[in-house]
Amino acid sequence: MGYDPKNPMVGRITDLGPRYYGDFLPPVIKENKGTWLYHEILEPGVLMHVSEKGAKVFTVRCGSPRLVTVNYIRDMCDIADKHCGGFLRFTTRNNVEFMVDAKEKVEALKATIKSYGNKFPIGGTGACITNIVHTQGWVHCHTPATDASGPVKAVMDDLFEYFGSMTLPAQVRIALACCLNMCGAVHASDIAILGIHRKPPMIDNERVTGVCEIPLAIASCPLGAVKPAKAMVNGEEVKTVKVNAERCMFCGNCYTMCPAMPLADPEGDGIAILVGGKVSNSKSAPKFSKLVVPFLPNTTPRWPETVAVVRQIVEAYAKDAKKYERIGEWAERIGWEKFFEKTGIPFTIKSIDDYRLAYDTWRTTTQFKYTSHTAAYTSK
């Protein structure tokens, strides 16, 4: 059959890209797509969705690590094959969800999950600490200032009581990004654990011309801190770069373009804690996280300083916030001065936002307000 430009997908055969997501939907989900009326949380980690047609789906949510083994995935598949017709799904926070179409199937599913010990902990729903999302860390990322899996494991071990229960005022989303390029959504999390560098990149003049495109290395810096330079290597003058340390914000973009400019450093690297972000429009507009702890050391393997600070924040919030109030909403209601007082975190000058290049009118919310400046685009 020839190609029909009016129906480009008909008869299309390709191995590019993922298969159509509808192929992976459980039958009850496929049959009721677009007709779901409401959902309820029956108990921590167990949800019920009800359709206009009367169909019900019961979901058991389990926390999982972001980085898993083949054997771990095989165990998931065994559970899905036994109870869910081979279907399962992952949430955006790395939970795995097993779905059944009748309430009487839930207990048998839970029993099988619990037979694996604490390998698939049930929880992560409602007013709890949801599964922590994180980046690659030392396992795979090329610019991390801290590990990802290590601190997340340590923090969640300490706060695990809040994952399988719903005793907090509202949900608490914790995220970790191993550097400030923030591929871990820490800019809008209730509690954010952020790896930070504190020293400018080192320059290996001998390697620069062999592994770097110097113009790309220069262009990669958002603050113009990287400039062309020349250096003597083995008695010969070679082209290289230099860094204006006063301009450098330690982002690592130059290292991404030029492997001869590493900036990882055991003493300079560590963790910052940010608080109060959220994506939800509920109750108040979305919020960016705010810096509250500028630096904590990489104390491997359990990161006790980081774990202690996160627990301080969670316990102060749990004790003082109102029902349905997120951490940022609580802090704004009582005032950030009181936030530092109640959490026992010392306030430092590093928490003062003195960045002057941002516009006051940055739109950080979907609750838009149209002004005369938008008339040229909206009046047509």
Short mmCIF file of C-alpha atoms in Angstrom, two decimals:
data_model
loop_
_atom_site.label_atom_id
_atom_site.label_comp_id
_atom_site.label_asym_id
_atom_site.label_seq_id
_atom_site.Cartn_x
_atom_site.Cartn_y
_atom_site.Cartn_z
CA MET A 1 0.00 0.00 0.00
CA GLY A 2 1.38 3.40 -0.98
CA TYR A 3 1.86 6.36 1.31
CA ASP A 4 -1.27 8.47 1.76
CA PRO A 5 -0.40 12.05 2.89
CA LYS A 6 -3.98 12.51 4.14
CA ASN A 7 -3.63 9.48 6.43
CA PRO A 8 0.07 9.37 7.29
CA MET A 9 -0.30 6.82 10.10
CA VAL A 10 -2.16 4.20 8.03
CA GLY A 11 0.06 1.23 7.29
CA ARG A 12 3.03 2.96 8.88
CA ILE A 13 5.77 0.55 9.88
CA THR A 14 8.66 1.92 11.91
CA ASP A 15 10.91 1.09 14.81
CA LEU A 16 11.36 4.76 15.71
CA GLY A 17 9.92 6.03 18.98
CA PRO A 18 7.72 4.27 21.52
CA ARG A 19 4.69 2.20 20.74
CA TYR A 20 1.26 3.80 21.05
CA TYR A 21 0.51 4.20 24.76
CA GLY A 22 -3.02 2.81 24.31
CA ASP A 23 -1.53 -0.62 23.68
CA PHE A 24 -0.46 -0.74 27.31
CA LEU A 25 -3.72 0.30 28.99
CA PRO A 26 -5.54 -2.32 31.07
CA PRO A 27 -8.88 -3.28 29.47
CA VAL A 28 -10.98 -1.52 32.13
CA ILE A 29 -8.99 1.71 31.65
CA LYS A 30 -9.30 1.51 27.87
CA GLU A 31 -13.05 0.84 28.02
CA ASN A 32 -13.70 3.81 30.32
CA LYS A 33 -11.24 6.33 28.93
CA GLY A 34 -12.57 9.87 29.33
CA THR A 35 -15.48 8.83 31.56
CA TRP A 36 -13.91 8.81 35.02
CA LEU A 37 -16.06 10.74 37.51
CA TYR A 38 -14.09 10.80 40.75
CA HIS A 39 -11.60 8.94 42.90
CA GLU A 40 -11.18 8.20 46.59
CA ILE A 41 -8.27 7.12 48.74
CA LEU A 42 -9.54 4.06 50.61
CA GLU A 43 -6.41 3.72 52.75
CA PRO A 44 -2.78 4.81 52.43
CA GLY A 45 -1.57 3.61 49.05
CA VAL A 46 -4.94 2.29 47.83
CA LEU A 47 -7.12 4.33 45.46
CA MET A 48 -10.51 3.75 43.85
CA HIS A 49 -11.54 5.43 40.58
CA VAL A 50 -15.20 5.35 39.55
CA SER A 51 -16.47 5.75 35.97
CA GLU A 52 -19.72 7.20 34.63
CA LYS A 53 -20.48 3.67 33.41
CA GLY A 54 -20.23 2.28 36.94
CA ALA A 55 -16.87 0.59 36.42
CA LYS A 56 -14.31 0.82 39.23
CA VAL A 57 -10.55 0.53 39.25
CA PHE A 58 -8.65 -0.19 42.46
CA THR A 59 -5.01 0.87 42.46
CA VAL A 60 -2.31 -0.20 44.90
CA ARG A 61 0.60 2.24 44.79
CA CYS A 62 4.09 1.13 45.85
CA GLY A 63 7.24 3.17 46.22
CA SER A 64 10.26 2.14 44.21
CA PRO A 65 13.82 3.40 43.77
CA ARG A 66 14.45 5.36 40.60
CA LEU A 67 17.39 3.17 39.67
CA VAL A 68 16.40 -0.49 39.74
CA THR A 69 17.78 -3.86 38.73
CA VAL A 70 16.44 -6.27 36.12
CA ASN A 71 15.52 -8.68 38.93
CA TYR A 72 13.49 -5.95 40.64
CA ILE A 73 11.53 -5.30 37.43
CA ARG A 74 10.96 -9.04 37.00
CA ASP A 75 9.43 -9.17 40.48
CA MET A 76 7.10 -6.30 39.52
CA CYS A 77 6.10 -8.14 36.37
CA ASP A 78 5.44 -11.35 38.35
CA ILE A 79 3.01 -9.44 40.61
CA ALA A 80 1.31 -7.85 37.59
CA ASP A 81 1.04 -11.20 35.79
CA LYS A 82 -0.48 -12.86 38.86
CA HIS A 83 -3.06 -10.20 39.74
CA CYS A 84 -3.37 -7.53 37.04
CA GLY A 85 -3.43 -9.33 33.70
CA GLY A 86 0.19 -8.32 33.12
CA PHE A 87 -0.49 -4.57 33.32
CA LEU A 88 1.25 -2.03 35.58
CA ARG A 89 2.19 1.63 35.39
CA PHE A 90 4.79 4.00 36.79
CA THR A 91 3.88 7.40 38.21
CA THR A 92 5.88 10.57 37.66
CA ARG A 93 7.39 10.09 41.13
CA ASN A 94 8.74 6.62 40.38
CA ASN A 95 5.98 4.72 42.16
CA VAL A 96 4.69 1.53 40.56
CA GLU A 97 0.91 1.06 40.48
CA PHE A 98 -0.90 -2.27 40.25
CA MET A 99 -4.55 -2.01 39.12
CA VAL A 100 -7.43 -4.47 39.54
CA ASP A 101 -11.09 -4.10 38.53
CA ALA A 102 -12.80 -5.44 41.67
CA LYS A 103 -12.48 -4.66 45.36
CA GLU A 104 -12.29 -8.33 46.35
CA LYS A 105 -9.02 -8.62 44.38
CA VAL A 106 -7.28 -5.90 46.41
CA GLU A 107 -6.48 -7.94 49.53
CA ALA A 108 -4.93 -10.80 47.54
CA LEU A 109 -2.83 -8.26 45.61
CA LYS A 110 -1.67 -6.59 48.82
CA ALA A 111 -0.80 -9.96 50.35
CA THR A 112 1.43 -10.83 47.41
CA ILE A 113 3.12 -7.41 47.53
CA LYS A 114 3.78 -7.77 51.27
CA SER A 115 5.22 -11.26 50.74
CA TYR A 116 8.28 -9.50 49.24
CA GLY A 117 8.98 -7.87 52.61
CA ASN A 118 9.54 -4.14 52.30
CA LYS A 119 10.65 -4.35 48.67
CA PHE A 120 7.44 -2.70 47.46
CA PRO A 121 6.21 -0.46 50.31
CA ILE A 122 2.57 0.57 49.93
CA GLY A 123 1.83 4.28 50.35
CA GLY A 124 2.51 7.63 48.70
CA THR A 125 -1.08 8.90 48.61
CA GLY A 126 -2.85 11.83 50.26
CA ALA A 127 -1.33 13.81 53.12
CA CYS A 128 1.99 11.99 53.15
CA ILE A 129 5.58 12.33 52.04
CA THR A 130 5.40 11.11 48.48
CA ASN A 131 8.18 9.17 46.79
CA ILE A 132 11.28 11.32 46.32
CA VAL A 133 12.16 12.10 42.72
CA HIS A 134 15.83 12.53 41.97
CA THR A 135 18.43 12.80 39.25
CA GLN A 136 21.37 10.53 38.36
CA GLY A 137 23.98 11.65 40.89
CA TRP A 138 27.37 9.98 41.00
CA VAL A 139 25.98 6.87 39.29
CA HIS A 140 25.74 8.43 35.85
CA CYS A 141 25.61 12.24 35.69
CA HIS A 142 28.70 14.12 34.50
CA THR A 143 28.27 17.32 36.58
CA PRO A 144 26.92 16.24 39.98
CA ALA A 145 27.87 18.07 43.18
CA THR A 146 26.33 15.31 45.29
CA ASP A 147 25.00 11.82 44.88
CA ALA A 148 21.31 11.27 44.19
CA SER A 149 20.38 7.75 45.25
CA GLY A 150 22.47 7.96 48.44
CA PRO A 151 20.94 11.07 50.07
CA VAL A 152 17.44 10.07 48.89
CA LYS A 153 17.78 6.63 50.48
CA ALA A 154 19.07 8.16 53.73
CA VAL A 155 16.31 10.80 53.89
CA MET A 156 13.50 8.39 53.05
CA ASP A 157 14.76 5.81 55.54
CA ASP A 158 14.48 8.47 58.24
CA LEU A 159 11.04 9.73 57.14
CA PHE A 160 9.57 6.40 56.07
CA GLU A 161 6.81 6.61 58.70
CA TYR A 162 5.27 9.43 56.67
CA PHE A 163 5.19 7.48 53.37
CA GLY A 164 2.75 4.77 54.44
CA SER A 165 0.51 7.05 56.48
CA MET A 166 -1.54 10.17 55.82
CA THR A 167 -0.94 12.12 59.03
CA LEU A 168 0.56 15.34 57.66
CA PRO A 169 -1.47 18.51 57.00
CA ALA A 170 -1.05 17.98 53.23
CA GLN A 171 1.20 16.16 50.82
CA VAL A 172 4.91 16.92 51.01
CA ARG A 173 6.88 16.53 47.82
CA ILE A 174 10.63 16.15 48.24
CA ALA A 175 12.98 16.24 45.26
CA LEU A 176 16.73 16.05 44.75
CA ALA A 177 18.82 17.44 41.92
CA CYS A 178 22.53 16.68 42.01
CA CYS A 179 23.47 20.07 40.53
CA LEU A 180 21.77 23.41 39.95
CA ASN A 181 20.90 22.58 36.35
CA MET A 182 17.93 21.08 38.19
CA CYS A 183 16.77 18.16 36.10
CA GLY A 184 15.11 16.98 39.33
CA ALA A 185 12.29 19.56 39.63
CA VAL A 186 13.71 21.02 42.82
CA HIS A 187 12.73 24.55 41.76
CA ALA A 188 9.08 23.77 42.69
CA SER A 189 9.13 21.23 45.54
CA ASP A 190 7.99 21.48 49.15
CA ILE A 191 11.49 20.46 50.22
CA ALA A 192 14.32 20.47 47.69
CA ILE A 193 17.75 18.91 48.14
CA LEU A 194 20.15 20.53 45.67
CA GLY A 195 23.76 19.63 44.97
CA ILE A 196 25.92 22.74 44.61
CA HIS A 197 29.46 23.46 43.49
CA ARG A 198 31.36 26.29 45.20
CA LYS A 199 34.56 26.48 43.20
CA PRO A 200 35.14 27.49 39.56
CA PRO A 201 36.22 24.85 37.03
CA MET A 202 39.79 23.72 36.81
CA ILE A 203 41.39 23.97 33.36
CA ASP A 204 43.54 21.22 31.94
CA ASN A 205 45.38 23.26 29.32
CA GLU A 206 47.02 20.15 27.88
CA ARG A 207 43.66 18.57 27.01
CA VAL A 208 41.61 21.59 25.95
CA THR A 209 42.47 21.65 22.26
CA GLY A 210 42.10 17.89 21.98
CA VAL A 211 38.66 17.43 23.54
CA CYS A 212 36.99 20.87 23.36
CA GLU A 213 35.53 23.20 20.79
CA ILE A 214 36.74 26.41 22.40
CA PRO A 215 33.98 28.64 20.91
CA LEU A 216 31.35 26.25 22.33
CA ALA A 217 32.97 26.30 25.76
CA ILE A 218 32.94 30.11 25.71
CA ALA A 219 29.35 30.34 24.46
CA SER A 220 28.11 27.83 27.06
CA CYS A 221 28.66 30.22 29.97
CA PRO A 222 25.47 32.16 30.82
CA LEU A 223 27.47 34.90 32.58
CA GLY A 224 30.31 35.32 30.10
CA ALA A 225 32.92 34.10 32.59
CA VAL A 226 34.83 31.96 30.06
CA LYS A 227 37.23 33.73 27.71
CA PRO A 228 39.81 32.57 25.13
CA ALA A 229 43.39 32.45 26.33
CA LYS A 230 46.81 31.02 25.54
CA ALA A 231 49.06 28.90 27.75
CA MET A 232 52.45 27.22 27.58
CA VAL A 233 52.32 23.41 27.50
CA ASN A 234 55.58 21.47 27.20
CA GLY A 235 57.32 24.56 25.91
CA GLU A 236 54.71 25.29 23.25
CA GLU A 237 52.03 27.96 23.20
CA VAL A 238 48.54 26.45 22.88
CA LYS A 239 45.03 27.85 22.64
CA THR A 240 42.95 27.40 25.79
CA VAL A 241 40.44 29.26 27.96
CA LYS A 242 40.43 31.15 31.24
CA VAL A 243 37.67 31.68 33.82
CA ASN A 244 36.74 34.91 35.57
CA ALA A 245 36.09 33.46 39.04
CA GLU A 246 34.11 36.51 40.16
CA ARG A 247 31.56 35.96 37.39
CA CYS A 248 31.36 32.16 37.70
CA MET A 249 28.18 30.75 39.27
CA PHE A 250 29.50 27.15 39.25
CA CYS A 251 26.76 25.79 36.99
CA GLY A 252 28.92 23.31 35.10
CA ASN A 253 27.68 24.27 31.64
CA CYS A 254 31.26 24.75 30.45
CA TYR A 255 32.21 21.24 31.57
CA THR A 256 29.30 19.87 29.55
CA MET A 257 30.85 21.43 26.45
CA CYS A 258 34.47 20.92 27.47
CA PRO A 259 35.56 17.84 29.48
CA ALA A 260 38.90 19.55 30.17
CA MET A 261 37.14 21.97 32.57
CA PRO A 262 36.07 19.75 35.52
CA LEU A 263 34.67 21.43 38.63
CA ALA A 264 33.91 18.51 40.96
CA ASP A 265 35.70 19.05 44.27
CA PRO A 266 35.40 17.09 47.55
CA GLU A 267 35.49 20.20 49.73
CA GLY A 268 33.70 22.66 47.49
CA ASP A 269 30.79 20.37 46.61
CA GLY A 270 27.82 19.84 48.91
CA ILE A 271 24.09 20.30 49.37
CA ALA A 272 21.72 23.26 49.70
CA ILE A 273 18.16 22.96 51.02
CA LEU A 274 15.30 24.89 49.43
CA VAL A 275 11.73 25.02 50.74
CA GLY A 276 8.23 26.10 49.80
CA GLY A 277 7.80 25.34 46.12
CA LYS A 278 4.78 23.68 44.52
CA VAL A 279 3.25 23.13 41.09
CA SER A 280 -0.38 22.91 42.19
CA ASN A 281 -2.84 25.76 41.61
CA SER A 282 -4.93 24.61 44.58
CA LYS A 283 -5.48 27.17 47.38
CA SER A 284 -2.73 29.45 46.04
CA ALA A 285 -0.64 30.01 42.94
CA PRO A 286 2.35 27.78 42.14
CA LYS A 287 5.50 28.81 43.98
CA PHE A 288 9.23 28.58 43.47
CA SER A 289 11.34 27.04 46.22
CA LYS A 290 13.36 29.40 48.43
CA LEU A 291 16.87 28.84 49.74
CA VAL A 292 16.94 28.19 53.50
CA VAL A 293 20.20 26.26 54.04
CA PRO A 294 23.07 27.41 51.78
CA PHE A 295 25.47 24.53 52.34
CA LEU A 296 25.72 21.09 53.94
CA PRO A 297 28.69 18.78 53.41
CA ASN A 298 28.70 15.53 51.46
CA THR A 299 29.05 13.31 54.50
CA THR A 300 28.85 9.88 52.94
CA PRO A 301 27.38 7.33 53.16
CA ARG A 302 24.32 8.54 55.13
CA TRP A 303 24.39 12.36 54.84
CA PRO A 304 23.36 12.89 58.52
CA GLU A 305 23.35 16.71 58.32
CA THR A 306 20.96 16.71 55.37
CA VAL A 307 18.70 14.08 56.95
CA ALA A 308 18.50 16.07 60.20
CA VAL A 309 17.55 19.35 58.47
CA VAL A 310 14.82 17.73 56.37
CA ARG A 311 13.33 16.09 59.48
CA GLN A 312 13.43 19.44 61.35
CA ILE A 313 11.40 21.05 58.58
CA VAL A 314 8.87 18.21 58.31
CA GLU A 315 8.27 17.99 62.05
CA ALA A 316 7.86 21.77 62.48
CA TYR A 317 5.43 21.82 59.55
CA ALA A 318 3.46 18.80 60.82
CA LYS A 319 3.09 20.42 64.24
CA ASP A 320 2.09 23.94 63.17
CA ALA A 321 0.42 23.94 59.73
CA LYS A 322 -3.32 23.91 59.06
CA LYS A 323 -5.09 21.11 57.22
CA TYR A 324 -4.48 21.14 53.44
CA GLU A 325 -1.75 23.79 53.85
CA ARG A 326 1.43 23.08 51.87
CA ILE A 327 4.82 23.95 53.37
CA GLY A 328 5.20 27.16 51.34
CA GLU A 329 1.69 28.27 52.23
CA TRP A 330 2.38 27.61 55.90
CA ALA A 331 5.65 29.59 55.76
CA GLU A 332 3.97 32.55 54.06
CA ARG A 333 1.08 32.55 56.55
CA ILE A 334 3.32 32.61 59.63
CA GLY A 335 6.05 34.66 57.92
CA TRP A 336 9.46 33.41 56.85
CA GLU A 337 11.01 34.85 60.02
CA LYS A 338 8.80 32.51 62.04
CA PHE A 339 9.64 29.65 59.68
CA PHE A 340 13.33 29.90 60.57
CA GLU A 341 12.43 30.24 64.24
CA LYS A 342 10.11 27.22 64.35
CA THR A 343 12.38 24.95 62.32
CA GLY A 344 15.52 25.92 64.26
CA ILE A 345 17.38 26.74 61.03
CA PRO A 346 19.78 29.70 61.31
CA PHE A 347 19.08 32.51 58.84
CA THR A 348 22.07 33.60 56.75
CA ILE A 349 22.69 36.36 54.24
CA LYS A 350 22.77 33.68 51.51
CA SER A 351 18.98 33.45 51.70
CA ILE A 352 18.55 37.06 50.56
CA ASP A 353 17.71 37.17 46.85
CA ASP A 354 19.85 39.95 45.40
CA TYR A 355 19.74 38.82 41.76
CA ARG A 356 18.95 41.95 39.75
CA LEU A 357 18.55 40.68 36.21
CA ALA A 358 15.07 39.16 36.61
CA TYR A 359 11.86 40.95 35.71
CA ASP A 360 9.34 41.60 38.47
CA THR A 361 6.66 40.46 36.04
CA TRP A 362 7.95 36.94 35.51
CA ARG A 363 4.87 34.80 35.22
CA THR A 364 5.37 31.93 37.64
CA THR A 365 1.72 30.92 37.66
CA THR A 366 -0.98 29.75 35.29
CA GLN A 367 -3.29 32.31 36.92
CA PHE A 368 -2.53 34.87 34.20
CA LYS A 369 -3.52 38.50 34.35
CA TYR A 370 -3.73 40.13 30.93
CA THR A 371 -2.36 43.64 30.60
CA SER A 372 -2.10 46.27 27.88
CA HIS A 373 1.20 44.69 26.83
CA THR A 374 -0.65 41.57 25.65
CA ALA A 375 -3.30 43.49 23.67
CA ALA A 376 -1.35 43.24 20.43
CA TYR A 377 -1.50 39.47 20.63
CA THR A 378 -5.00 38.96 22.05
CA SER A 379 -7.05 41.54 20.18
CA LYS A 380 -6.78 39.84 16.80
#
